Amino acid sequence: MAAYRRGTAQVLDFDTRVLRDGTPVVFHDATLNRTTFLGGEVRKLDAEEWKGVRLRPRDRLPGSWRSERPPTVEEVLDRLGGRVLLMLELKDPAGLERVAGMIRERGLTRSVFVNTNHPRVAARVHRLGLLTQLWRSAEQMRTDRPEEWRSFVDLLDVDIRARDGDVKRAVRSGVPRVWAHTVVTPAQRDRALALGCDGVLTDARGGWRGTGRGCRGRSAR
């Protein structure tokens, strides 16, 4: 919400996991240990138990942050859907069908990218009529053939640490959008754009004014 209110992010990125009862929630880690006051695996909780989870803000975060409950995917779609482009990364692909249903029910099929690291899952996302985002690591990009994905990938999300040639191959693949992650310095941004990427995904607080077209989570441009 801070990124949305700040207005510098053109797209907001969320990681999603699935609870024991199939409820999709917004959470990065497989366990609660690192970022909450609880411990154990996320997938062992149900929706009612999830209401008791509270985030543990890090001391080094600037400003004052409340110990909030991480939301469900449904809550995020209801609060932000249609107001800004969203990215939902499927940490648990088993939740795809339920997430897809939520997106379709709200008429958000053209404003939510469903993100995965697995080409087969990306093909499933496409068959469900959703916008498909496929992210790849620098190591994966060394042997990838991204042109094979152009029929079902709407956004190819490439690693800024990849070799120049691997990024250029992705740009020439025929996939309509190629953005670079995770860009945290102006120099990385400039390199990504110079190599032909048409957007960047960044964790830089506040973002950069005046260049680029994509963003991740907390910042834009």
mmCIF file with all atom_site columns, C-alpha atoms in Angstrom, residues 62-171:
data_model
loop_
_atom_site.group_PDB
_atom_site.id
_atom_site.type_symbol
_atom_site.label_atom_id
_atom_site.label_alt_id
_atom_site.label_comp_id
_atom_site.label_asym_id
_atom_site.label_entity_id
_atom_site.label_seq_id
_atom_site.pdbx_PDB_ins_code
_atom_site.Cartn_x
_atom_site.Cartn_y
_atom_site.Cartn_z
_atom_site.occupancy
_atom_site.B_iso_or_equiv
_atom_site.pdbx_formal_charge
_atom_site.auth_seq_id
_atom_site.auth_comp_id
_atom_site.auth_asym_id
_atom_site.auth_atom_id
_atom_site.pdbx_PDB_model_num
ATOM 1   C CA . PRO A 1 62  ? 13.038  3.292   7.619   1.00 0.00 ? 62  PRO A CA 1
ATOM 2   C CA . GLY A 1 63  ? 10.014  4.890   9.200   1.00 0.00 ? 63  GLY A CA 1
ATOM 3   C CA . SER A 1 64  ? 7.367   3.300   11.376  1.00 0.00 ? 64  SER A CA 1
ATOM 4   C CA . TRP A 1 65  ? 5.741   0.008   10.302  1.00 0.00 ? 65  TRP A CA 1
ATOM 5   C CA . ARG A 1 66  ? 2.840   -1.686  12.016  1.00 0.00 ? 66  ARG A CA 1
ATOM 6   C CA . SER A 1 67  ? 2.832   -5.403  12.677  1.00 0.00 ? 67  SER A CA 1
ATOM 7   C CA . GLU A 1 68  ? 0.156   -6.200  10.096  1.00 0.00 ? 68  GLU A CA 1
ATOM 8   C CA . ARG A 1 69  ? -1.388  -9.483  9.024   1.00 0.00 ? 69  ARG A CA 1
ATOM 9   C CA . PRO A 1 70  ? -0.212  -10.594 5.568   1.00 0.00 ? 70  PRO A CA 1
ATOM 10  C CA . PRO A 1 71  ? -3.262  -10.523 3.283   1.00 0.00 ? 71  PRO A CA 1
ATOM 11  C CA . THR A 1 72  ? -4.940  -13.220 1.273   1.00 0.00 ? 72  THR A CA 1
ATOM 12  C CA . VAL A 1 73  ? -4.771  -13.008 -2.515  1.00 0.00 ? 73  VAL A CA 1
ATOM 13  C CA . GLU A 1 74  ? -8.507  -12.327 -2.566  1.00 0.00 ? 74  GLU A CA 1
ATOM 14  C CA . GLU A 1 75  ? -8.035  -9.301  -0.305  1.00 0.00 ? 75  GLU A CA 1
ATOM 15  C CA . VAL A 1 76  ? -5.312  -7.897  -2.560  1.00 0.00 ? 76  VAL A CA 1
ATOM 16  C CA . LEU A 1 77  ? -7.436  -8.329  -5.685  1.00 0.00 ? 77  LEU A CA 1
ATOM 17  C CA . ASP A 1 78  ? -10.402 -6.650  -4.006  1.00 0.00 ? 78  ASP A CA 1
ATOM 18  C CA . ARG A 1 79  ? -8.336  -3.740  -2.729  1.00 0.00 ? 79  ARG A CA 1
ATOM 19  C CA . LEU A 1 80  ? -6.036  -3.054  -5.681  1.00 0.00 ? 80  LEU A CA 1
ATOM 20  C CA . GLY A 1 81  ? -7.458  -4.950  -8.650  1.00 0.00 ? 81  GLY A CA 1
ATOM 21  C CA . GLY A 1 82  ? -8.222  -2.611  -11.546 1.00 0.00 ? 82  GLY A CA 1
ATOM 22  C CA . ARG A 1 83  ? -6.389  0.302   -9.900  1.00 0.00 ? 83  ARG A CA 1
ATOM 23  C CA . VAL A 1 84  ? -2.883  -0.759  -10.858 1.00 0.00 ? 84  VAL A CA 1
ATOM 24  C CA . LEU A 1 85  ? -1.301  -3.652  -12.750 1.00 0.00 ? 85  LEU A CA 1
ATOM 25  C CA . LEU A 1 86  ? -0.520  -6.595  -10.487 1.00 0.00 ? 86  LEU A CA 1
ATOM 26  C CA . MET A 1 87  ? 1.955   -9.474  -10.626 1.00 0.00 ? 87  MET A CA 1
ATOM 27  C CA . LEU A 1 88  ? 1.136   -12.626 -8.686  1.00 0.00 ? 88  LEU A CA 1
ATOM 28  C CA . GLU A 1 89  ? 4.007   -15.095 -8.474  1.00 0.00 ? 89  GLU A CA 1
ATOM 29  C CA . LEU A 1 90  ? 2.905   -18.666 -7.868  1.00 0.00 ? 90  LEU A CA 1
ATOM 30  C CA . LYS A 1 91  ? 5.297   -20.073 -5.293  1.00 0.00 ? 91  LYS A CA 1
ATOM 31  C CA . ASP A 1 92  ? 2.874   -23.020 -5.118  1.00 0.00 ? 92  ASP A CA 1
ATOM 32  C CA . PRO A 1 93  ? 1.588   -23.809 -8.642  1.00 0.00 ? 93  PRO A CA 1
ATOM 33  C CA . ALA A 1 94  ? -1.111  -25.972 -7.042  1.00 0.00 ? 94  ALA A CA 1
ATOM 34  C CA . GLY A 1 95  ? -2.964  -22.750 -6.308  1.00 0.00 ? 95  GLY A CA 1
ATOM 35  C CA . LEU A 1 96  ? -3.218  -21.735 -9.960  1.00 0.00 ? 96  LEU A CA 1
ATOM 36  C CA . GLU A 1 97  ? -6.811  -22.764 -10.638 1.00 0.00 ? 97  GLU A CA 1
ATOM 37  C CA . ARG A 1 98  ? -8.160  -21.011 -7.565  1.00 0.00 ? 98  ARG A CA 1
ATOM 38  C CA . VAL A 1 99  ? -6.167  -17.850 -8.262  1.00 0.00 ? 99  VAL A CA 1
ATOM 39  C CA . ALA A 1 100 ? -7.327  -17.944 -11.887 1.00 0.00 ? 100 ALA A CA 1
ATOM 40  C CA . GLY A 1 101 ? -10.936 -18.160 -10.754 1.00 0.00 ? 101 GLY A CA 1
ATOM 41  C CA . MET A 1 102 ? -10.519 -15.140 -8.490  1.00 0.00 ? 102 MET A CA 1
ATOM 42  C CA . ILE A 1 103 ? -8.996  -13.118 -11.325 1.00 0.00 ? 103 ILE A CA 1
ATOM 43  C CA . ARG A 1 104 ? -11.722 -14.056 -13.804 1.00 0.00 ? 104 ARG A CA 1
ATOM 44  C CA . GLU A 1 105 ? -14.570 -13.427 -11.334 1.00 0.00 ? 105 GLU A CA 1
ATOM 45  C CA . ARG A 1 106 ? -13.342 -9.853  -10.862 1.00 0.00 ? 106 ARG A CA 1
ATOM 46  C CA . GLY A 1 107 ? -12.780 -9.133  -14.557 1.00 0.00 ? 107 GLY A CA 1
ATOM 47  C CA . LEU A 1 108 ? -9.035  -8.664  -14.059 1.00 0.00 ? 108 LEU A CA 1
ATOM 48  C CA . THR A 1 109 ? -7.682  -10.989 -16.765 1.00 0.00 ? 109 THR A CA 1
ATOM 49  C CA . ARG A 1 110 ? -6.043  -8.063  -18.597 1.00 0.00 ? 110 ARG A CA 1
ATOM 50  C CA . SER A 1 111 ? -4.560  -6.364  -15.544 1.00 0.00 ? 111 SER A CA 1
ATOM 51  C CA . VAL A 1 112 ? -2.969  -9.209  -13.554 1.00 0.00 ? 112 VAL A CA 1
ATOM 52  C CA . PHE A 1 113 ? 0.179   -11.061 -14.649 1.00 0.00 ? 113 PHE A CA 1
ATOM 53  C CA . VAL A 1 114 ? 0.509   -14.563 -13.222 1.00 0.00 ? 114 VAL A CA 1
ATOM 54  C CA . ASN A 1 115 ? 4.208   -15.252 -12.689 1.00 0.00 ? 115 ASN A CA 1
ATOM 55  C CA . THR A 1 116 ? 6.115   -18.527 -12.543 1.00 0.00 ? 116 THR A CA 1
ATOM 56  C CA . ASN A 1 117 ? 9.618   -19.889 -13.101 1.00 0.00 ? 117 ASN A CA 1
ATOM 57  C CA . HIS A 1 118 ? 8.303   -22.974 -14.899 1.00 0.00 ? 118 HIS A CA 1
ATOM 58  C CA . PRO A 1 119 ? 7.488   -22.884 -18.642 1.00 0.00 ? 119 PRO A CA 1
ATOM 59  C CA . ARG A 1 120 ? 4.946   -25.714 -18.283 1.00 0.00 ? 120 ARG A CA 1
ATOM 60  C CA . VAL A 1 121 ? 3.087   -23.799 -15.596 1.00 0.00 ? 121 VAL A CA 1
ATOM 61  C CA . ALA A 1 122 ? 3.246   -20.686 -17.792 1.00 0.00 ? 122 ALA A CA 1
ATOM 62  C CA . ALA A 1 123 ? 1.582   -22.650 -20.589 1.00 0.00 ? 123 ALA A CA 1
ATOM 63  C CA . ARG A 1 124 ? -1.200  -23.638 -18.164 1.00 0.00 ? 124 ARG A CA 1
ATOM 64  C CA . VAL A 1 125 ? -1.659  -19.995 -17.169 1.00 0.00 ? 125 VAL A CA 1
ATOM 65  C CA . HIS A 1 126 ? -2.030  -19.075 -20.834 1.00 0.00 ? 126 HIS A CA 1
ATOM 66  C CA . ARG A 1 127 ? -4.599  -21.805 -21.455 1.00 0.00 ? 127 ARG A CA 1
ATOM 67  C CA . LEU A 1 128 ? -6.652  -20.386 -18.591 1.00 0.00 ? 128 LEU A CA 1
ATOM 68  C CA . GLY A 1 129 ? -6.853  -17.084 -20.457 1.00 0.00 ? 129 GLY A CA 1
ATOM 69  C CA . LEU A 1 130 ? -4.581  -15.114 -18.125 1.00 0.00 ? 130 LEU A CA 1
ATOM 70  C CA . LEU A 1 131 ? -1.582  -12.873 -18.721 1.00 0.00 ? 131 LEU A CA 1
ATOM 71  C CA . THR A 1 132 ? 1.543   -15.009 -18.387 1.00 0.00 ? 132 THR A CA 1
ATOM 72  C CA . GLN A 1 133 ? 4.826   -13.899 -16.842 1.00 0.00 ? 133 GLN A CA 1
ATOM 73  C CA . LEU A 1 134 ? 7.854   -16.219 -16.871 1.00 0.00 ? 134 LEU A CA 1
ATOM 74  C CA . TRP A 1 135 ? 10.924  -15.351 -14.811 1.00 0.00 ? 135 TRP A CA 1
ATOM 75  C CA . ARG A 1 136 ? 14.324  -16.895 -15.444 1.00 0.00 ? 136 ARG A CA 1
ATOM 76  C CA . SER A 1 137 ? 17.608  -16.851 -13.532 1.00 0.00 ? 137 SER A CA 1
ATOM 77  C CA . ALA A 1 138 ? 20.967  -15.947 -15.061 1.00 0.00 ? 138 ALA A CA 1
ATOM 78  C CA . GLU A 1 139 ? 21.978  -19.599 -14.934 1.00 0.00 ? 139 GLU A CA 1
ATOM 79  C CA . GLN A 1 140 ? 18.803  -20.757 -16.647 1.00 0.00 ? 140 GLN A CA 1
ATOM 80  C CA . MET A 1 141 ? 19.181  -18.121 -19.342 1.00 0.00 ? 141 MET A CA 1
ATOM 81  C CA . ARG A 1 142 ? 22.482  -19.625 -20.468 1.00 0.00 ? 142 ARG A CA 1
ATOM 82  C CA . THR A 1 143 ? 20.652  -22.573 -22.047 1.00 0.00 ? 143 THR A CA 1
ATOM 83  C CA . ASP A 1 144 ? 17.127  -21.149 -22.516 1.00 0.00 ? 144 ASP A CA 1
ATOM 84  C CA . ARG A 1 145 ? 15.475  -20.937 -25.920 1.00 0.00 ? 145 ARG A CA 1
ATOM 85  C CA . PRO A 1 146 ? 13.032  -18.121 -25.211 1.00 0.00 ? 146 PRO A CA 1
ATOM 86  C CA . GLU A 1 147 ? 11.667  -18.086 -28.761 1.00 0.00 ? 147 GLU A CA 1
ATOM 87  C CA . GLU A 1 148 ? 9.937   -21.359 -27.902 1.00 0.00 ? 148 GLU A CA 1
ATOM 88  C CA . TRP A 1 149 ? 7.753   -19.508 -25.381 1.00 0.00 ? 149 TRP A CA 1
ATOM 89  C CA . ARG A 1 150 ? 6.543   -16.596 -27.516 1.00 0.00 ? 150 ARG A CA 1
ATOM 90  C CA . SER A 1 151 ? 3.179   -18.246 -28.216 1.00 0.00 ? 151 SER A CA 1
ATOM 91  C CA . PHE A 1 152 ? 2.174   -18.348 -24.550 1.00 0.00 ? 152 PHE A CA 1
ATOM 92  C CA . VAL A 1 153 ? 4.338   -15.881 -22.564 1.00 0.00 ? 153 VAL A CA 1
ATOM 93  C CA . ASP A 1 154 ? 3.226   -12.241 -22.347 1.00 0.00 ? 154 ASP A CA 1
ATOM 94  C CA . LEU A 1 155 ? 6.121   -11.030 -20.201 1.00 0.00 ? 155 LEU A CA 1
ATOM 95  C CA . LEU A 1 156 ? 9.605   -12.523 -19.951 1.00 0.00 ? 156 LEU A CA 1
ATOM 96  C CA . ASP A 1 157 ? 11.272  -11.536 -16.693 1.00 0.00 ? 157 ASP A CA 1
ATOM 97  C CA . VAL A 1 158 ? 15.078  -11.847 -17.057 1.00 0.00 ? 158 VAL A CA 1
ATOM 98  C CA . ASP A 1 159 ? 17.872  -11.720 -14.505 1.00 0.00 ? 159 ASP A CA 1
ATOM 99  C CA . ILE A 1 160 ? 19.914  -8.504  -14.608 1.00 0.00 ? 160 ILE A CA 1
ATOM 100 C CA . ARG A 1 161 ? 22.982  -10.614 -13.698 1.00 0.00 ? 161 ARG A CA 1
ATOM 101 C CA . ALA A 1 162 ? 22.728  -12.546 -16.976 1.00 0.00 ? 162 ALA A CA 1
ATOM 102 C CA . ARG A 1 163 ? 25.278  -12.161 -19.756 1.00 0.00 ? 163 ARG A CA 1
ATOM 103 C CA . ASP A 1 164 ? 24.622  -9.486  -22.386 1.00 0.00 ? 164 ASP A CA 1
ATOM 104 C CA . GLY A 1 165 ? 24.121  -12.078 -25.094 1.00 0.00 ? 165 GLY A CA 1
ATOM 105 C CA . ASP A 1 166 ? 21.556  -13.994 -23.056 1.00 0.00 ? 166 ASP A CA 1
ATOM 106 C CA . VAL A 1 167 ? 19.541  -10.841 -22.385 1.00 0.00 ? 167 VAL A CA 1
ATOM 107 C CA . LYS A 1 168 ? 19.679  -9.850  -26.058 1.00 0.00 ? 168 LYS A CA 1
ATOM 108 C CA . ARG A 1 169 ? 18.479  -13.314 -27.051 1.00 0.00 ? 169 ARG A CA 1
ATOM 109 C CA . ALA A 1 170 ? 15.485  -12.874 -24.766 1.00 0.00 ? 170 ALA A CA 1
ATOM 110 C CA . VAL A 1 171 ? 14.759  -9.440  -26.254 1.00 0.00 ? 171 VAL A CA 1
#
